[in-house]
Each structure stands twice: as C-alpha cells, then as structure tokens.
Amino acid sequence: MAESDTPAEPTRRDFLLHAAGAFGVVGVAAAAWPFVDQMNPDASTRALASVEVDISGVQPGQAITVMWRGKPVVIRNRTEKEVEEGKTVKLEDLKDPLARNANTDAAADATDANRAATGKENILVMTKVCTHLGCIPLDESGEFGGWFCPCHGSVYDTAGRIRKGPAPENLPIPPYAFLSDTKIRIG
Amino acid sequence: MSGHSTYVPKTAIGKWFEARLPVVRLLHDTAVSYPTPRNLNALWTFGGILAMMLVVQIVTGIVLAMHYAAESTIAFRSVESIMRDVNWGWLIRYLHANGASMFFIAVYIHIFRGLYYGSYKAPREILWILGVIIYLLMMAAAFMGYVLPWGQMSFWGATVITNFFTALPIVGQPIQTLLIGGFSVDNATLNRFFSLHYLLPFLIAGVVVLHVWALHVVGQNNPLGIDVKSEKDTVPFTPYATSKDVLWIVLFMIFYGWFVFYQPNFLGHPDNYIEANPLSTPAHIVPEWYFLPFYAILRAIDFNIGPIDSKLGGVLAMFGAIAVLAFLPWLDTSKVRSGRFRPIFKVAFWVFGVNALFLGYLGSQATDAIIAGLQAVSWAKLSTFYYFAYFLVILPVLGYIEKPKPLPVSINDAILAKSVPGSAH
C-alpha cells in the first residue's frame, strides 16, 4: 500500500479485515496439512530395516532375490562371460552414463567396475525395479544378456545398465556392505 | 433455448409444493417439455445410456462394498468369496466389472459423436470441457476400481500408473510416495484407492449435473450442426427423446447382458485371477482395453527430447493426448459444426477414428512385435504423430482451406426436403 496511490489512510477496519483474512488463510492451510500428510508413509513404514543375506550358496550364473523396503534386491554371481561383456561396453554407448551406485561417488561413471561389488567383480547387487515405471525386470533375458522389463520393453545389460527402451536410468545399487566373504548387509 | 416454463401444477398439493420448492417444475422443464432438435439420430441416445450406466455402477458398487474387504491380505479372497459364496455375488460383480467396459464403450461413442458433429464448438465449449472432466474422473475411478481385486494386474497396474508421477523432476518421487503411502504399492495404497473409488462416482454425478445444466442452457447440437431457429425445428423431450432413449437403452442392455452372461471375462485379463505378488511382474502387462490407445502413446516415446527424458516424454504425451481435448473448441477453426458438410474433415476424422483403434491394438501388443514388417513401437510413433497432428495441425488449418458444402436454411427445411422431394421452397 504505497502512500502515493492511497489518498486516505487505511482505517482500523481495513487493518482488521486484512489481518483476519491472513489469519484465515494460514489457519486453513494449517488445518489442511494433517489431511495431506496422513497419506505419507508413517514412522513404522519409514523405519529402515536392513537385511543380512548369506550368499555362500549362490554359484556363478545364479542369482537370489531378497526383499528390502518392500522392493526386490537381486544379488547375482555373474559368470566370467557376463563380466567380460559388462567391461567391453564403451561408456558413450550407454544411455545413462552414471553408475547409480549408492556406495560410490554420485558422479562416478557407469563402468562395470563401478557397478559391481568392490573387489568382487563377479558380484552384482542391485534393486530389481525398472527405472521406467517400477515393474520387476526378468533375469537372464533381453538382447544384452542381462535383464528385460516385460512392461514396456526396457533392456538392461549384464551390469544392470539401461541399453534400450523407455527407462531413463541404470538399475540403482542400494547401500550395502560385505560383513564377511559370504555375508552381505543391505541398507 | 430452454425458453419459459410450461409447467402448471394441477392439484392443490402440487400448488402448495410449487410455492415452496419448485423441483417438479425443474424436472418437468428438464425431462418433459424441453425442446430437442427433431432430427436427432440414435447417436444422441448415448447421453441417456451413460446416465443409466452411472446408476448401474453406483448401485452394483454399493452392494459389492458390503462384501468386499479393503485389506491387502484378504482383499483377493473376499472377491473370490463374492464370486463363489455371496448370494448372486457373481452376477453383481460381473455386472460391475463389465459395466465399467460398457461405460467406456458408451463414452467413446458419445465422444466420437461430438467430434464428428462438432458438438464442442461455440456455444458448447463449457459443455465439452465438463465432458472431458467427466472422462478424466471416469478413468481415475476405473483405474482405482481395477486395483481393488488385488490380482497381479491390479498390483502392477497400480505400480506402473503411480510411477508416472516419478517422471516429474524433483517433486515426482515425494508425490508418488504420498499417493501410495509407502515405498511400494501395499495395504495403504489399497485402502485409499477403495476410499477414493467409492467417492469418485459421486463426483462424476455432480459434474454430470453441471454437464446437463450446460446442455440445457445452450441446447443440443444435431446432425446438421445448425442452430435451432424456430419451434418448428424442435419436438418436446417427452415422449420423443425419452422413447428413443429407452429403445436404445434396451438395445444397449442386450449387448451388455451378452457380455455379463456369456463372456463375463472376455474384456478382463486372466492374470488378475492370480493374487498380487510384489516379486513377479506378469510377462505381458497390459491395462484394461479402454486405456490401450494411451498406453501405446506412452510407450511410443522411447527417445529423449532435449532435456526431457524418454520417461517424462512418454508421460507428458499420454496426458497431453487427453488434455488436448479440452482445447479442441479453439483448435478447430471451422465455423461449420457438422462433418456432413466438411468433405476434407470427414476423411481426416475417419482416419483419426481408425488410427485411435489402431493405437488401441498397438497398446495390446509387445513393443518388439513385428506388424507388417515394422516394429509395433515404430507404428506407435506414426500413430501418435497422427493423433496429435489431427488436433494441432489438421483441424486448425482445415478451417481456412476447406470449402464446406452449403448448409440448409433450417432443420425443418432439411427434413421436409428429404421426406417430400421438392416441397421445401
């Protein structure tokens, strides 16, 4: 309210009207928030359980799937051929050049080494949820010998990197650590 | 158009009531004396058919809700119990499930009727936009209803559709988490979908009231697309339109009944009789038939467009395919409403209709399926291109370059000219 274009001083009534209006808006927003936020996951859902997995029985060429935060995580013991295929891919051929590995730097390249477990290039741990619209890709299928999503045709290679189809990103790698040679803790 | 009211209360009670709440007058003016163009064809009965379908869905739905349990561990079983144990449960559920398909068949005919006869043009823009809103609400209601049986298609359909929102940058993930109430589709999702599925039909009913109100303000369009000029162009709604509506409602119910009693699962998907399993996505996940054209458009965008990645691009194209309908009144620049008098439009319209069906077919196929030597996804790109070109290029340009055929002077003249050759003028 610039003085120049309001010749009359704002009255006491104007002030009360605007103050009441402003309080009303804040009040309605405050009352609405619980009705919006109730839809969010509650603390019991948000509490992150970590899972420990014994992978001693997973032979080369085999994979197991475990549930973590309601989503499947695949742990694959890759064959030498699969590792070799993962390594020979040039970075410029990748649709998503980032590693998407929660255990490495966020800007890390999507090389096979950055995707596989540190020091265990045959072990690949990743969330098996298609980065397109959340379907579960099928193991050992698709033209790149990795994963194929049946919903909309996204194809991932042997290192879980998106190669073809509508998905925008490589399959994400959750935070995990080796507790021993054969035991992994995810989360 | 609605003109002044002709209702005269005859009884003493009628007069007493009329002075206090003139609701009988409102009904009389709306459904009895309302003047309708005298040349309406059978395509104009689909509004009435849709009203009937809304009532059928609400009635069967309320009954199903008495037996259904919206809890992820027992939802699937409760639906099976409706099918096997509840008295007449099989009939009521099949009526409801097939009713959704019938509702969409009727709405698609209704929409294409409007597209062909230019029912979206001035002064019916608001009427048309209210229709688009009803269509959107119907899609939301149908999607959430399909989730409730908690089968494999329910679960993965819910997963895919709620994941649409993750395509949005920054806000996408929190919105998706808010919608499904967790990190993945689960009990919280099922519960809220049931609540909203129960709510939406009543919202639809509310918008239908506005839709009918808007219709009665501007009057019905007709196959000639010309304005009603005098009383000679119209007949009263009752008995003329009501009897025609009833005839076509009965014919439509025979069609509906054939599905319910002889092919109750033809329009569904067998995978939805497998209980939801978060660890396994069905090999061929497809939405219900009425969403297939939009599903094909979603999958057609498998390439990045500048800063928009393929995922966001697909979602934008899919929602854009519906949103473009709301702008149609201003995209079609021709002053002539009815396609009967527009020779080039007629061709573009029928190609659009066939293209829409073809998109539906493509939506049902795997993306790498080969159709006539070309991958389904490549066909989908061509088809998606035509879908948008029809609205964004063909209709705006045609209004300037097309020479329409001469319009009749009035509806009455056109009818007389047809029935008694040479008698008009």
Coordinates of C-alpha atoms in Angstrom, one line a residue, chain B residues 53-66 91-97 99 256:
Chain B
M53 CA -24.6 -46.9 -16.7
L54 CA -23.5 -44.4 -13.9
V55 CA -26.6 -45.5 -11.9
V56 CA -25.8 -49.2 -12.6
Q57 CA -22.2 -48.8 -11.5
I58 CA -23.2 -46.9 -8.3
V59 CA -25.9 -49.5 -7.3
T60 CA -23.8 -52.6 -8.0
G61 CA -20.7 -50.9 -6.4
I62 CA -22.6 -50.1 -3.2
V63 CA -23.7 -53.7 -3.0
L64 CA -20.2 -55.0 -3.7
A65 CA -18.7 -52.8 -0.9
M66 CA -21.0 -54.6 1.5
L91 CA -23.9 -61.6 -11.1
I92 CA -23.4 -58.3 -9.2
R93 CA -19.6 -58.4 -9.7
Y94 CA -19.8 -59.3 -13.4
L95 CA -22.3 -56.5 -13.8
H96 CA -19.9 -54.1 -12.2
A97 CA -16.7 -55.3 -13.9
G99 CA -20.3 -52.3 -16.5
Y256 CA -24.2 -55.6 -22.0

